[in-house]
Coordinates of C-alpha atoms and ligand atoms in Angstrom, one line a residue:
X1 CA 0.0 0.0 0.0
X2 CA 2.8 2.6 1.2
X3 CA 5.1 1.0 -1.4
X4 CA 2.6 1.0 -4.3
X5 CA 1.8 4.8 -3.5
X6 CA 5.8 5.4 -3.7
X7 CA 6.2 3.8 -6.4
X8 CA 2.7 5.6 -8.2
X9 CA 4.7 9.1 -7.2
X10 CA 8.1 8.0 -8.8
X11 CA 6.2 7.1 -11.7
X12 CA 4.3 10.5 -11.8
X13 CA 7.1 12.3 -11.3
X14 CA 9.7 10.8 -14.0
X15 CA 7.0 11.6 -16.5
X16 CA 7.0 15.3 -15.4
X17 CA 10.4 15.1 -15.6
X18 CA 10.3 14.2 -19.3
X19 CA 7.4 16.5 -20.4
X20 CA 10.4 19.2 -19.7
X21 CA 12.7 17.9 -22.0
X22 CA 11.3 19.5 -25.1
X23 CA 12.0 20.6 -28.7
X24 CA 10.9 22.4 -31.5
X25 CA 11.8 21.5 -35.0
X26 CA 11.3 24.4 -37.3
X27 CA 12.3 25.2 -41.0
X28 CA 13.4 27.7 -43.6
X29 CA 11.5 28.0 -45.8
X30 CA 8.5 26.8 -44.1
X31 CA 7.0 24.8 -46.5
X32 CA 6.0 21.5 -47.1
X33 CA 6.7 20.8 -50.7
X34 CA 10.5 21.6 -52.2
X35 CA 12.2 21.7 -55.8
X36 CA 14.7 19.4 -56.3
X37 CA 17.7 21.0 -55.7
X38 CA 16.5 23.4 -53.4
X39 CA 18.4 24.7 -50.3
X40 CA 16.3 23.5 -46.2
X41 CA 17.4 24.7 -42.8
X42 CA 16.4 22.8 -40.5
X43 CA 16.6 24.1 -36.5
X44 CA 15.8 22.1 -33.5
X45 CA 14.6 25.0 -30.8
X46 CA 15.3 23.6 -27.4
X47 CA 14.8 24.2 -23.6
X48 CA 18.7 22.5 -23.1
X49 CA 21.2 22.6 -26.0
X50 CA 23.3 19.9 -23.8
X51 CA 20.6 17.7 -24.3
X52 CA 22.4 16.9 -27.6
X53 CA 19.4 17.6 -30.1
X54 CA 20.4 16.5 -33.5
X55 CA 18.0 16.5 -36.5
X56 CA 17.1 13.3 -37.7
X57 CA 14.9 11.6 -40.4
X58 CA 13.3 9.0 -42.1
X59 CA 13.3 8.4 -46.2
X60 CA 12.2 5.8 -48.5
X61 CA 16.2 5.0 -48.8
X62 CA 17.2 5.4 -45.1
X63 CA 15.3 4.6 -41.8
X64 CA 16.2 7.3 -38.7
X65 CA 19.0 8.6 -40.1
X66 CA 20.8 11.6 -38.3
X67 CA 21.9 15.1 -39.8
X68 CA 26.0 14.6 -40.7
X69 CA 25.3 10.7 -41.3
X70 CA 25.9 11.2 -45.3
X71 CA 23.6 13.9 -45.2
X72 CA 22.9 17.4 -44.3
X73 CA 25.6 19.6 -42.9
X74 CA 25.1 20.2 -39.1
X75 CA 26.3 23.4 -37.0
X76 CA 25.0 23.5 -33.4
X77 CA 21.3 21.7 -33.3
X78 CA 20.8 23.0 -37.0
X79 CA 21.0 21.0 -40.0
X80 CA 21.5 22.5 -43.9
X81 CA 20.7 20.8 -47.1
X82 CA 21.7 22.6 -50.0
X83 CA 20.1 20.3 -52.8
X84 CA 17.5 18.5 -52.1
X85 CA 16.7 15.6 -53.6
X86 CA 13.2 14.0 -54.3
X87 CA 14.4 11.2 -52.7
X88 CA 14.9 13.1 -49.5
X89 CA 11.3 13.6 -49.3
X90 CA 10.0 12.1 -45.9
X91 CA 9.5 12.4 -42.2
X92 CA 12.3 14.7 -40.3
X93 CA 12.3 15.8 -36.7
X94 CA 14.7 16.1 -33.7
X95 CA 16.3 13.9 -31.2
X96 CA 17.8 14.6 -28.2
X97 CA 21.0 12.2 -27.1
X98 CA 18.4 10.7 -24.4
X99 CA 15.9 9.6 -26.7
X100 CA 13.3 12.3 -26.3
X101 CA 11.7 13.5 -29.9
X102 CA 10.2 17.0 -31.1
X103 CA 7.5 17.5 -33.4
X104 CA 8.1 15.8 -36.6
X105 CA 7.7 17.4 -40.5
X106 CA 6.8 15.9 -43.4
X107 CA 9.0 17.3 -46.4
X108 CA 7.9 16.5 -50.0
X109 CA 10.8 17.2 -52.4
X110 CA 9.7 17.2 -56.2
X111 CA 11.4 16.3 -59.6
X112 CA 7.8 18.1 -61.2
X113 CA 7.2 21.7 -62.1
X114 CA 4.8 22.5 -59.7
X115 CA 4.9 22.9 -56.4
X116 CA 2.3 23.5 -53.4
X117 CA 4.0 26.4 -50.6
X118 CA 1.7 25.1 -47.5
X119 CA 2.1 25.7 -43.8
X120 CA 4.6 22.6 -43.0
X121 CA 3.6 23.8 -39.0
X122 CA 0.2 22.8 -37.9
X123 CA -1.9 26.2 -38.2
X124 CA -4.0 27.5 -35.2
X125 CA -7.6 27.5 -35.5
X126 CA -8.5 31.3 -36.2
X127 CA -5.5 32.0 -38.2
X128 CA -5.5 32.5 -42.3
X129 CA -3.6 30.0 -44.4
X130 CA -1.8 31.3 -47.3
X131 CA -1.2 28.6 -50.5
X132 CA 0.7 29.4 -53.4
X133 CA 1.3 27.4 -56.4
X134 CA 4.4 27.8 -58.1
X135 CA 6.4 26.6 -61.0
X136 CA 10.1 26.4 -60.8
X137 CA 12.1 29.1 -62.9
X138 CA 10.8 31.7 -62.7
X139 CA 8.5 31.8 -59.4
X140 CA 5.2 32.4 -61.5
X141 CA 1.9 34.4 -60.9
X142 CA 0.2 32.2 -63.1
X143 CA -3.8 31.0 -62.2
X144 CA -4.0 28.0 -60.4
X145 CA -6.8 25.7 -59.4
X146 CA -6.7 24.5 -55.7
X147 CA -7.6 20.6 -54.5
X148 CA -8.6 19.6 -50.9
X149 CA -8.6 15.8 -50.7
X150 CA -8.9 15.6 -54.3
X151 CA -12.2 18.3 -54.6
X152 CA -11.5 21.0 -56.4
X153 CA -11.7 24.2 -54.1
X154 CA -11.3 27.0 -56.1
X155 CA -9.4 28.6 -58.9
X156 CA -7.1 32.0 -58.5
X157 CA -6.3 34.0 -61.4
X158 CA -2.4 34.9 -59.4
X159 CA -1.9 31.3 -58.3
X160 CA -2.8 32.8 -54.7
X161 CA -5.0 31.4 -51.5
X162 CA -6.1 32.6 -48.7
X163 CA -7.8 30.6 -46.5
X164 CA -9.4 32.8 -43.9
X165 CA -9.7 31.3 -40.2
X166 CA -9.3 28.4 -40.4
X167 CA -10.7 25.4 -38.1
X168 CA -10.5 22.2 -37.7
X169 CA -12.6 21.2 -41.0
X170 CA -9.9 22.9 -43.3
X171 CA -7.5 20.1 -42.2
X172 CA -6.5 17.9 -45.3
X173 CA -4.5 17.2 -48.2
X174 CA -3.9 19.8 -50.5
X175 CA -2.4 20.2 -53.8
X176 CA -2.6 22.7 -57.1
X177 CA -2.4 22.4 -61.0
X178 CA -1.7 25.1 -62.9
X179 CA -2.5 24.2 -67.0
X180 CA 0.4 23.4 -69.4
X181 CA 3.1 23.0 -66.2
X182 CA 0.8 20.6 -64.2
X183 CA -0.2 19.4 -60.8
X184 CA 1.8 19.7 -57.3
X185 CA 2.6 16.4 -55.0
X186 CA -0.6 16.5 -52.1
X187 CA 0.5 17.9 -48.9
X188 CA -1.2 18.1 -45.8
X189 CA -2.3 21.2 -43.3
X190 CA -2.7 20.3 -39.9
X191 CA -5.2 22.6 -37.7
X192 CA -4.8 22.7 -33.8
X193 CA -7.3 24.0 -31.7
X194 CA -7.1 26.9 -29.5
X195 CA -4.3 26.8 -26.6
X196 CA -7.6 26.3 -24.2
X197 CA -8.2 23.2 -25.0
X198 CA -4.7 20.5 -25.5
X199 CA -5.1 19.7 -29.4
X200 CA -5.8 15.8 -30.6
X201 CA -3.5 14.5 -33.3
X202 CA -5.2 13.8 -36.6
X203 CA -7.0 10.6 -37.0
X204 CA -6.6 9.5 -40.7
X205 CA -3.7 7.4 -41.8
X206 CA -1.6 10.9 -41.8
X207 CA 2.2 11.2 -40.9
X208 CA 2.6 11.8 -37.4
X209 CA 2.8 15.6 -37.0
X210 CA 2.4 15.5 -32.8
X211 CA 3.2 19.2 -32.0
X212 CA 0.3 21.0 -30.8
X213 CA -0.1 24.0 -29.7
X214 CA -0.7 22.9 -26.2
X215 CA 3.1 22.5 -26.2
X216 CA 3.4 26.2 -27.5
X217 CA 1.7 27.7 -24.8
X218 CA 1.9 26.2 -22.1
X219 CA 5.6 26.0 -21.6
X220 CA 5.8 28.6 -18.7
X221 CA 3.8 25.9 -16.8
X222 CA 6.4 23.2 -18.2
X223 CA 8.9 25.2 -16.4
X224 CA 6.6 25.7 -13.2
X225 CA 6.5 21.7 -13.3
X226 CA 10.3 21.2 -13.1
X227 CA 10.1 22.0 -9.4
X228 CA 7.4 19.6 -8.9
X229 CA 9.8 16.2 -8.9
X230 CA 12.2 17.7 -6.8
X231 CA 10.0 18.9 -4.3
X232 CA 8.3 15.2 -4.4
X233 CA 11.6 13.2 -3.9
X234 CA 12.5 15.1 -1.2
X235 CA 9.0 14.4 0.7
X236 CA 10.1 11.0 -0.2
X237 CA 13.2 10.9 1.2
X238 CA 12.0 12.6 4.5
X239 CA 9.5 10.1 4.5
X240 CA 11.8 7.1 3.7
X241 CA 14.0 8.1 5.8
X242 CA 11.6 9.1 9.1
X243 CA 9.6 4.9 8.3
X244 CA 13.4 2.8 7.6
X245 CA 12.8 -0.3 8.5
X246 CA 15.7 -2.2 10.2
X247 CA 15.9 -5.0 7.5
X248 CA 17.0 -4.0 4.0
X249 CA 14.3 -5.3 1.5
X250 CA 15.1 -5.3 -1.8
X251 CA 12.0 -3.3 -2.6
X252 CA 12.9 -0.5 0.0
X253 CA 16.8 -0.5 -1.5
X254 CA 15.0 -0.1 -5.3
X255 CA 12.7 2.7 -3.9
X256 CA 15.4 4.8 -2.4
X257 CA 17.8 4.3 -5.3
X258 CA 15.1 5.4 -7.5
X259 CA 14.0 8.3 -5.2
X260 CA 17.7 9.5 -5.5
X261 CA 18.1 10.0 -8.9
X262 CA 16.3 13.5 -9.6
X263 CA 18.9 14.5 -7.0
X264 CA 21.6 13.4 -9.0
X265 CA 20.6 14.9 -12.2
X266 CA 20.0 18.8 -10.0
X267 CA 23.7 17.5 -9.6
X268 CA 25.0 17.1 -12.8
X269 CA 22.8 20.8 -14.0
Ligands
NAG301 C1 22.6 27.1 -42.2 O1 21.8 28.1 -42.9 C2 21.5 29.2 -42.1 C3 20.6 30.1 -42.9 O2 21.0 30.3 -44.3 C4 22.8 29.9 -41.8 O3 22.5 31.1 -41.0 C5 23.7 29.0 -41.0 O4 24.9 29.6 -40.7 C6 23.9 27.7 -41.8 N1 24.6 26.7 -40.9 C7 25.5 25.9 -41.4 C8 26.2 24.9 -40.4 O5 25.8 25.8 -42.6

């Protein structure tokens, strides 16, 4: 009974623990659809840079892959690609040396003449979404008809569209055409709901795209919860050390080791 209440606190609080251990993986430019050939920064924005966070990915060629590895030229927790290739398209996010992962992108990087510039960031509900269809050399103005989940949406005479606050039903995959260049790969927009309420990943058989603007606003409270495991292993060494039992038991040695360790990492900071 004690035990199991120990034990359901050291749980409780290695999980706030790891909740603070976050990153952001952004990009230049910010879209989800590339030429070949074009140039990608990729950043990881963390809470600790000696977490290690590197930028890692996933391709049709290569499974989790990491920035450097034959790829990608890294400085700091950044990552550069100067010519993309379509078969870099795929899933790309960052990893700290521990394990923990950001939010992950999904990069398309086409051979075609037409490309889709959409959000590659989940959009908030409320915001406008800008889409532009473009052909290679030179960026064009040209008219442009607009697809959401294959159903045509619209056609704009400058190859420019708004979509004006958006919510949760404008998430989907989206692509253009414009006539005699042709059609864009599909890409999709993510929409999170309002900071109020913690945003649900998308349903459909959709690449993971987990970062929510929960995350985004609520890291002040992130930082608020660092003090929470410290405060609890103390109360739990107090109280360890105030009910120790004359016989070692294993269990009582594993709780106190465990109950140690946020100490040891205030330590090591
Ligand atoms: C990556 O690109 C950014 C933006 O162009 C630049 O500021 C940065 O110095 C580059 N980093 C490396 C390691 O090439």
């Amino acid at each position: 009974m004690k035990e199991t209440t120990l034990l359901w606190l050291l749980s409780v609080t290695s999980l706030l623990c790891c909740t603070t251990n976050q990153a952001r993986l952004t990009m230049i430019p910010s879209f989800s659809q590339l030429f070949e050939d074009d140039f990608v920064s990729l950043s990881c924005e963390e809470d600790d840079s000696s977490a290690g966070w590197t930028v890692r990915r996933t391709t049709t060629r290569q499974q989790m892959s990491q920035c450097g590895d034959g790829w990608g030229k890294v400085g700091g927790s950044a990552c550069n690609i100067s010519y993309m290739d379509p078969l870099e398209s795929g899933v790309y996010w960052c990893e700290s040396r521990e394990g923990s992962t950001s939010n992950s992108i999904t990069i398309t990087v086409t051979g075609g003449a037409v490309i889709l510039q959409s959000p590659v960031l989940p959009v908030m509900e409320g915001h406008n979404v800008s889409l532009r269809c473009q052909t290679k050399r030179p960026p064009s103005k040209l008219p442009a008809k607009f697809f959401k989940d294959d159903v045509f949406i619209g056609t704009e005479p400058t190859g420019h569209m708004t979509i004006h606050h958006v919510t949760k039903s404008d998430e989907g995959l989206y692509k253009c055409h414009i006539s005699s260049h042709g059609e864009s790969p599909p890409s999709w927009i993510y929409v999170t709901e309002k900071p109020s309420v913690p945003a649900v990943p998308p349903t459909s058989a959709a690449p993971p795209s987990v970062f929510t603007s929960f995350q985004l606003g609520f890291r002040p409270v992130l930082h608020l919860v660092v003090f929470c495991p410290y405060f609890i292993s103390t109360l739990l060494m107090v109280s360890l050390y105030r009910h120790r039992p004359t016989d070692q038991s294993p269990l009582n040695n594993m709780t106190t080791t465990l109950s140690n360790q946020p100490k040891q990492d205030l330590t090591e900071e």
